[in-house]
PDB file of C-alpha atoms in Angstrom:
ATOM      1  CA  UNK A   1      75.303 111.807 111.927  1.00  0.00           C
ATOM      2  CA  UNK A   2      74.406 113.764 108.835  1.00  0.00           C
ATOM      3  CA  UNK A   3      71.801 112.121 106.626  1.00  0.00           C
ATOM      4  CA  UNK A   4      70.977 112.769 102.990  1.00  0.00           C
ATOM      5  CA  UNK A   5      67.671 111.397 101.782  1.00  0.00           C
ATOM      6  CA  UNK A   6      67.511 110.599  98.067  1.00  0.00           C
ATOM      7  CA  UNK A   7      64.332 109.758  96.147  1.00  0.00           C
ATOM      8  CA  UNK A   8      63.257 107.823  94.252  1.00  0.00           C
ATOM      9  CA  UNK A   9      65.477 104.806  94.778  1.00  0.00           C
ATOM     10  CA  UNK A  10      64.397 103.309  91.465  1.00  0.00           C
ATOM     11  CA  UNK A  11      62.663 104.753  88.448  1.00  0.00           C
ATOM     12  CA  UNK A  12      61.803 103.437  85.029  1.00  0.00           C
ATOM     13  CA  UNK A  13      60.836 105.917  82.365  1.00  0.00           C
ATOM     14  CA  UNK A  14      60.128 105.914  78.670  1.00  0.00           C
ATOM     15  CA  UNK A  15      62.617 107.301  76.218  1.00  0.00           C
ATOM     16  CA  UNK A  16      62.041 111.002  75.619  1.00  0.00           C
ATOM     17  CA  UNK A  17      60.493 111.754  78.994  1.00  0.00           C
ATOM     18  CA  UNK A  18      62.042 113.612  81.928  1.00  0.00           C
ATOM     19  CA  UNK A  19      62.834 112.331  85.385  1.00  0.00           C
ATOM     20  CA  UNK A  20      63.473 114.300  88.562  1.00  0.00           C
ATOM     21  CA  UNK A  21      65.645 113.039  91.410  1.00  0.00           C
ATOM     22  CA  UNK A  22      65.583 114.734  94.803  1.00  0.00           C
ATOM     23  CA  UNK A  23      68.151 114.924  97.543  1.00  0.00           C
ATOM     24  CA  UNK A  24      67.408 116.401 100.935  1.00  0.00           C
ATOM     25  CA  UNK A  25      69.768 116.991 103.814  1.00  0.00           C
ATOM     26  CA  UNK A  26      67.702 116.009 106.838  1.00  0.00           C
ATOM     27  CA  UNK A  27      69.555 117.392 109.808  1.00  0.00           C
ATOM     28  CA  UNK A  28      72.021 119.891 108.444  1.00  0.00           C
ATOM     29  CA  UNK A  29      72.313 122.626 105.875  1.00  0.00           C
ATOM     30  CA  UNK A  30      74.178 121.600 102.764  1.00  0.00           C
ATOM     31  CA  UNK A  31      75.795 124.576 101.125  1.00  0.00           C
ATOM     32  CA  UNK A  32      77.213 122.417  98.375  1.00  0.00           C
ATOM     33  CA  UNK A  33      75.708 119.403  96.653  1.00  0.00           C
ATOM     34  CA  UNK A  34      77.485 117.083  94.253  1.00  0.00           C
ATOM     35  CA  UNK A  35      75.865 114.843  91.689  1.00  0.00           C
ATOM     36  CA  UNK A  36      77.550 111.667  90.508  1.00  0.00           C
ATOM     37  CA  UNK A  37      76.793 109.030  87.924  1.00  0.00           C
ATOM     38  CA  UNK A  38      77.948 105.459  88.325  1.00  0.00           C
ATOM     39  CA  UNK A  39      77.792 102.811  85.603  1.00  0.00           C
ATOM     40  CA  UNK A  40      77.863  99.114  86.554  1.00  0.00           C
ATOM     41  CA  UNK A  41      81.155  97.973  88.050  1.00  0.00           C
ATOM     42  CA  UNK A  42      82.642 101.431  87.641  1.00  0.00           C
ATOM     43  CA  UNK A  43      83.609 104.255  89.912  1.00  0.00           C
ATOM     44  CA  UNK A  44      81.685 107.407  90.730  1.00  0.00           C
ATOM     45  CA  UNK A  45      82.037 110.122  88.135  1.00  0.00           C
ATOM     46  CA  UNK A  46      81.276 113.675  89.185  1.00  0.00           C
ATOM     47  CA  UNK A  47      78.692 115.309  86.952  1.00  0.00           C
ATOM     48  CA  UNK A  48      78.199 118.686  88.578  1.00  0.00           C
ATOM     49  CA  UNK A  49      78.590 120.770  91.697  1.00  0.00           C
ATOM     50  CA  UNK A  50      75.854 123.063  92.924  1.00  0.00           C
ATOM     51  CA  UNK A  51      75.896 125.752  95.558  1.00  0.00           C
ATOM     52  CA  UNK A  52      72.702 127.022  97.123  1.00  0.00           C
ATOM     53  CA  UNK A  53      71.288 129.900  95.131  1.00  0.00           C
ATOM     54  CA  UNK A  54      73.838 129.654  92.335  1.00  0.00           C
ATOM     55  CA  UNK A  55      74.018 127.977  88.966  1.00  0.00           C
ATOM     56  CA  UNK A  56      75.571 124.552  88.947  1.00  0.00           C
ATOM     57  CA  UNK A  57      79.077 123.962  87.659  1.00  0.00           C
ATOM     58  CA  UNK A  58      79.226 121.031  85.272  1.00  0.00           C
ATOM     59  CA  UNK A  59      82.163 118.757  84.617  1.00  0.00           C
ATOM     60  CA  UNK A  60      83.612 118.555  81.162  1.00  0.00           C
ATOM     61  CA  UNK A  61      81.500 116.442  78.864  1.00  0.00           C
ATOM     62  CA  UNK A  62      78.294 116.704  80.908  1.00  0.00           C
ATOM     63  CA  UNK A  63      75.445 118.378  79.045  1.00  0.00           C
ATOM     64  CA  UNK A  64      74.007 121.088  81.276  1.00  0.00           C
ATOM     65  CA  UNK A  65      70.817 121.347  79.202  1.00  0.00           C
ATOM     66  CA  UNK A  66      70.185 117.653  79.614  1.00  0.00           C
ATOM     67  CA  UNK A  67      70.990 117.347  83.304  1.00  0.00           C
ATOM     68  CA  UNK A  68      69.259 120.233  85.030  1.00  0.00           C
ATOM     69  CA  UNK A  69      70.318 120.882  88.590  1.00  0.00           C
ATOM     70  CA  UNK A  70      68.452 123.071  91.025  1.00  0.00           C
ATOM     71  CA  UNK A  71      69.722 123.926  94.492  1.00  0.00           C
ATOM     72  CA  UNK A  72      67.143 126.422  95.637  1.00  0.00           C
ATOM     73  CA  UNK A  73      67.498 125.841  99.356  1.00  0.00           C
ATOM     74  CA  UNK A  74      70.128 124.688 101.814  1.00  0.00           C
ATOM     75  CA  UNK A  75      68.330 121.387 102.288  1.00  0.00           C
ATOM     76  CA  UNK A  76      67.145 120.436  98.811  1.00  0.00           C
ATOM     77  CA  UNK A  77      68.824 119.808  95.482  1.00  0.00           C
ATOM     78  CA  UNK A  78      67.247 118.220  92.436  1.00  0.00           C
ATOM     79  CA  UNK A  79      68.606 116.631  89.285  1.00  0.00           C
ATOM     80  CA  UNK A  80      66.294 116.449  86.284  1.00  0.00           C
ATOM     81  CA  UNK A  81      67.270 114.202  83.404  1.00  0.00           C
ATOM     82  CA  UNK A  82      65.511 115.723  80.408  1.00  0.00           C
ATOM     83  CA  UNK A  83      64.580 113.835  77.264  1.00  0.00           C
ATOM     84  CA  UNK A  84      66.043 110.678  78.704  1.00  0.00           C
ATOM     85  CA  UNK A  85      67.500 108.014  76.423  1.00  0.00           C
ATOM     86  CA  UNK A  86      68.584 104.446  77.142  1.00  0.00           C
ATOM     87  CA  UNK A  87      72.218 105.528  77.397  1.00  0.00           C
ATOM     88  CA  UNK A  88      71.232 107.711  80.383  1.00  0.00           C
ATOM     89  CA  UNK A  89      70.373 104.574  82.322  1.00  0.00           C
ATOM     90  CA  UNK A  90      72.688 104.587  85.305  1.00  0.00           C
ATOM     91  CA  UNK A  91      72.962 104.889  89.069  1.00  0.00           C
ATOM     92  CA  UNK A  92      72.792 108.536  90.140  1.00  0.00           C
ATOM     93  CA  UNK A  93      74.092 109.560  93.554  1.00  0.00           C
ATOM     94  CA  UNK A  94      74.063 112.880  95.334  1.00  0.00           C
ATOM     95  CA  UNK A  95      76.448 114.030  98.021  1.00  0.00           C
ATOM     96  CA  UNK A  96      76.242 116.951 100.382  1.00  0.00           C
ATOM     97  CA  UNK A  97      79.009 118.912 102.004  1.00  0.00           C
ATOM     98  CA  UNK A  98      78.570 120.996 105.083  1.00  0.00           C
ATOM     99  CA  UNK A  99      80.277 124.317 104.615  1.00  0.00           C
ATOM    100  CA  UNK A 100      83.786 124.317 106.025  1.00  0.00           C
ATOM    101  CA  UNK A 101      83.627 120.660 106.908  1.00  0.00           C
ATOM    102  CA  UNK A 102      85.477 117.803 105.305  1.00  0.00           C
ATOM    103  CA  UNK A 103      82.416 115.624 105.710  1.00  0.00           C
ATOM    104  CA  UNK A 104      80.747 114.415 102.538  1.00  0.00           C
ATOM    105  CA  UNK A 105      77.495 112.564 103.076  1.00  0.00           C
ATOM    106  CA  UNK A 106      76.058 110.484 100.258  1.00  0.00           C
ATOM    107  CA  UNK A 107      72.505 109.719  99.354  1.00  0.00           C
ATOM    108  CA  UNK A 108      71.357 106.152  98.812  1.00  0.00           C
ATOM    109  CA  UNK A 109      71.334 106.500  95.040  1.00  0.00           C
ATOM    110  CA  UNK A 110      68.713 106.328  92.283  1.00  0.00           C
ATOM    111  CA  UNK A 111      68.678 103.540  89.728  1.00  0.00           C
ATOM    112  CA  UNK A 112      67.378 105.067  86.497  1.00  0.00           C
ATOM    113  CA  UNK A 113      66.315 102.779  83.692  1.00  0.00           C
ATOM    114  CA  UNK A 114      65.205 104.321  80.416  1.00  0.00           C
ATOM    115  CA  UNK A 115      63.219 102.005  78.141  1.00  0.00           C
TER     116      UNK A 115
ATOM    117  CA  UNK B   1      93.789 117.177  87.419  1.00  0.00           C
ATOM    118  CA  UNK B   2      94.094 114.637  90.190  1.00  0.00           C
ATOM    119  CA  UNK B   3      94.707 111.030  89.230  1.00  0.00           C
ATOM    120  CA  UNK B   4      93.865 108.282  91.713  1.00  0.00           C
ATOM    121  CA  UNK B   5      94.842 104.665  91.171  1.00  0.00           C
ATOM    122  CA  UNK B   6      93.470 101.870  93.326  1.00  0.00           C
ATOM    123  CA  UNK B   7      94.685  98.287  93.669  1.00  0.00           C
ATOM    124  CA  UNK B   8      93.707  95.530  93.629  1.00  0.00           C
ATOM    125  CA  UNK B   9      90.466  95.613  91.669  1.00  0.00           C
ATOM    126  CA  UNK B  10      89.317  92.401  93.325  1.00  0.00           C
ATOM    127  CA  UNK B  11      90.386  90.839  96.591  1.00  0.00           C
ATOM    128  CA  UNK B  12      89.280  87.561  98.057  1.00  0.00           C
ATOM    129  CA  UNK B  13      90.227  86.629 101.623  1.00  0.00           C
ATOM    130  CA  UNK B  14      89.257  84.003 104.136  1.00  0.00           C
ATOM    131  CA  UNK B  15      87.176  85.073 107.091  1.00  0.00           C
ATOM    132  CA  UNK B  16      89.446  86.254 109.873  1.00  0.00           C
ATOM    133  CA  UNK B  17      92.282  87.236 107.554  1.00  0.00           C
ATOM    134  CA  UNK B  18      93.386  90.804 106.904  1.00  0.00           C
ATOM    135  CA  UNK B  19      92.698  92.802 103.747  1.00  0.00           C
ATOM    136  CA  UNK B  20      94.757  95.674 102.410  1.00  0.00           C
ATOM    137  CA  UNK B  21      93.774  98.043  99.625  1.00  0.00           C
ATOM    138  CA  UNK B  22      96.129 100.695  98.320  1.00  0.00           C
ATOM    139  CA  UNK B  23      95.626 103.973  96.502  1.00  0.00           C
ATOM    140  CA  UNK B  24      98.107 106.328  94.936  1.00  0.00           C
ATOM    141  CA  UNK B  25      97.472 109.919  93.960  1.00  0.00           C
ATOM    142  CA  UNK B  26      99.250 112.490  91.872  1.00  0.00           C
ATOM    143  CA  UNK B  27      98.631 115.915  93.398  1.00  0.00           C
ATOM    144  CA  UNK B  28     100.926 116.665  96.331  1.00  0.00           C
ATOM    145  CA  UNK B  29      98.493 119.389  97.461  1.00  0.00           C
ATOM    146  CA  UNK B  30      95.856 116.786  98.310  1.00  0.00           C
ATOM    147  CA  UNK B  31      94.916 116.969 101.952  1.00  0.00           C
ATOM    148  CA  UNK B  32      91.976 114.682 102.723  1.00  0.00           C
ATOM    149  CA  UNK B  33      91.724 110.966 102.052  1.00  0.00           C
ATOM    150  CA  UNK B  34      88.446 109.158 102.829  1.00  0.00           C
ATOM    151  CA  UNK B  35      87.544 105.527 102.276  1.00  0.00           C
ATOM    152  CA  UNK B  36      84.018 104.462 101.365  1.00  0.00           C
ATOM    153  CA  UNK B  37      82.201 101.151 101.442  1.00  0.00           C
ATOM    154  CA  UNK B  38      79.499 100.622  98.856  1.00  0.00           C
ATOM    155  CA  UNK B  39      77.076  97.749  99.042  1.00  0.00           C
ATOM    156  CA  UNK B  40      75.131  96.663  95.993  1.00  0.00           C
ATOM    157  CA  UNK B  41      72.459  99.158  95.010  1.00  0.00           C
ATOM    158  CA  UNK B  42      73.366 101.633  97.735  1.00  0.00           C
ATOM    159  CA  UNK B  43      75.277 104.870  98.055  1.00  0.00           C
ATOM    160  CA  UNK B  44      78.839 104.972  99.416  1.00  0.00           C
ATOM    161  CA  UNK B  45      79.272 105.095 103.170  1.00  0.00           C
ATOM    162  CA  UNK B  46      82.288 106.647 104.833  1.00  0.00           C
ATOM    163  CA  UNK B  47      84.186 104.094 106.888  1.00  0.00           C
ATOM    164  CA  UNK B  48      87.327 106.009 107.769  1.00  0.00           C
ATOM    165  CA  UNK B  49      89.231 109.080 106.667  1.00  0.00           C
ATOM    166  CA  UNK B  50      92.582 110.709 107.256  1.00  0.00           C
ATOM    167  CA  UNK B  51      93.934 114.190 106.836  1.00  0.00           C
ATOM    168  CA  UNK B  52      97.336 115.120 105.535  1.00  0.00           C
ATOM    169  CA  UNK B  53      98.743 116.065 108.928  1.00  0.00           C
ATOM    170  CA  UNK B  54      98.301 112.529 110.260  1.00  0.00           C
ATOM    171  CA  UNK B  55     100.143 109.356 109.267  1.00  0.00           C
ATOM    172  CA  UNK B  56      97.793 106.735 110.621  1.00  0.00           C
ATOM    173  CA  UNK B  57      94.282 106.437 111.988  1.00  0.00           C
ATOM    174  CA  UNK B  58      92.520 103.449 113.450  1.00  0.00           C
ATOM    175  CA  UNK B  59      88.917 102.646 114.261  1.00  0.00           C
ATOM    176  CA  UNK B  60      88.435  99.169 115.696  1.00  0.00           C
ATOM    177  CA  UNK B  61      89.143  96.702 112.854  1.00  0.00           C
ATOM    178  CA  UNK B  62      89.759  99.397 110.274  1.00  0.00           C
ATOM    179  CA  UNK B  63      92.871 101.514 109.837  1.00  0.00           C
ATOM    180  CA  UNK B  64      94.223 103.892 107.233  1.00  0.00           C
ATOM    181  CA  UNK B  65      97.863 104.801 106.700  1.00  0.00           C
ATOM    182  CA  UNK B  66      99.123 107.745 104.693  1.00  0.00           C
ATOM    183  CA  UNK B  67     102.549 108.245 103.133  1.00  0.00           C
ATOM    184  CA  UNK B  68     102.611 111.794 101.835  1.00  0.00           C
ATOM    185  CA  UNK B  69     106.113 111.522 100.462  1.00  0.00           C
ATOM    186  CA  UNK B  70     105.230 108.549  98.309  1.00  0.00           C
ATOM    187  CA  UNK B  71     101.699 109.850  97.714  1.00  0.00           C
ATOM    188  CA  UNK B  72      99.887 106.716  98.677  1.00  0.00           C
ATOM    189  CA  UNK B  73      97.470 105.635 101.362  1.00  0.00           C
ATOM    190  CA  UNK B  74      96.117 102.261 102.335  1.00  0.00           C
ATOM    191  CA  UNK B  75      93.050 100.749 103.959  1.00  0.00           C
ATOM    192  CA  UNK B  76      93.640  97.892 106.369  1.00  0.00           C
ATOM    193  CA  UNK B  77      90.809  95.666 107.561  1.00  0.00           C
ATOM    194  CA  UNK B  78      91.677  93.084 110.183  1.00  0.00           C
ATOM    195  CA  UNK B  79      89.696  90.043 111.311  1.00  0.00           C
ATOM    196  CA  UNK B  80      87.531  90.244 108.206  1.00  0.00           C
ATOM    197  CA  UNK B  81      83.924  89.108 108.391  1.00  0.00           C
ATOM    198  CA  UNK B  82      81.471  88.154 105.641  1.00  0.00           C
ATOM    199  CA  UNK B  83      79.645  91.447 106.131  1.00  0.00           C
ATOM    200  CA  UNK B  84      82.811  93.255 105.080  1.00  0.00           C
ATOM    201  CA  UNK B  85      82.172  91.983 101.543  1.00  0.00           C
ATOM    202  CA  UNK B  86      81.462  95.048  99.388  1.00  0.00           C
ATOM    203  CA  UNK B  87      83.121  97.453  96.981  1.00  0.00           C
ATOM    204  CA  UNK B  88      85.570  99.846  98.597  1.00  0.00           C
ATOM    205  CA  UNK B  89      86.524 103.185  97.090  1.00  0.00           C
ATOM    206  CA  UNK B  90      89.299 105.508  98.089  1.00  0.00           C
ATOM    207  CA  UNK B  91      88.958 109.201  97.361  1.00  0.00           C
ATOM    208  CA  UNK B  92      91.181 112.244  97.408  1.00  0.00           C
ATOM    209  CA  UNK B  93      90.392 115.873  98.038  1.00  0.00           C
ATOM    210  CA  UNK B  94      92.804 118.258  96.444  1.00  0.00           C
ATOM    211  CA  UNK B  95      93.864 121.264  98.465  1.00  0.00           C
ATOM    212  CA  UNK B  96      91.997 124.425  97.649  1.00  0.00           C
ATOM    213  CA  UNK B  97      89.089 122.578  96.107  1.00  0.00           C
ATOM    214  CA  UNK B  98      86.042 120.718  97.307  1.00  0.00           C
ATOM    215  CA  UNK B  99      85.753 117.947  94.752  1.00  0.00           C
ATOM    216  CA  UNK B 100      86.534 114.365  95.610  1.00  0.00           C
ATOM    217  CA  UNK B 101      88.308 112.239  93.033  1.00  0.00           C
ATOM    218  CA  UNK B 102      87.524 108.557  93.446  1.00  0.00           C
ATOM    219  CA  UNK B 103      89.646 105.514  92.874  1.00  0.00           C
ATOM    220  CA  UNK B 104      88.458 102.733  90.605  1.00  0.00           C
ATOM    221  CA  UNK B 105      87.172 100.558  93.419  1.00  0.00           C
ATOM    222  CA  UNK B 106      88.033  97.184  94.963  1.00  0.00           C
ATOM    223  CA  UNK B 107      85.570  94.319  95.154  1.00  0.00           C
ATOM    224  CA  UNK B 108      86.299  92.618  98.467  1.00  0.00           C
ATOM    225  CA  UNK B 109      84.942  89.157  99.042  1.00  0.00           C
ATOM    226  CA  UNK B 110      85.280  87.530 102.439  1.00  0.00           C
ATOM    227  CA  UNK B 111      84.814  83.803 102.188  1.00  0.00           C
ATOM    228  CA  UNK B 112      83.723  81.515 104.989  1.00  0.00           C
TER     229      UNK B 112
END
């Protein structure tokens, strides 16, 4: 089946620094990638949707200048948390959709801790 | 926008018993209803899904039923095993869009 590889699985960074999270679709081309944030014991909240070669569409309340999304190829999307603060600590998960398919494949998630 | 409610928030069953989790949604145009299992520290994994033109789907011990009129769908797990313990999320895809809206999750615990 379709596999999405997400890295790193865990990252600790200092407040004020930036962190990049990568998601790669290993055996299919993902025309659309979704980025979610999940706080402890809560559901997945969609942050943004990105289509290959286009600017990402952000959900209401998500700062696009803080959460930079790049989807430069059909197999790679990145999320960069800029100037991270402790309140950005969360579990970030990507999901890929194959064009025209109902299938949504999720990455394994990245635990970000900002100290 | 779509509103998805999921119940119960926690569910504890004895090994071998059945577990049922229910979700309701608000948008009658919704047409795809997946269920995900999430283990601690991992991403969600699809366990079963159903489309709006089908009323029931089964895969071994797992089944999903959909009532479009009432706008609810349920996950049924039979003969539960300890490895079924996890958080389960329902999700809804609204017609014409490609964004999933997730339920609030159910912590299932299967006790020996």
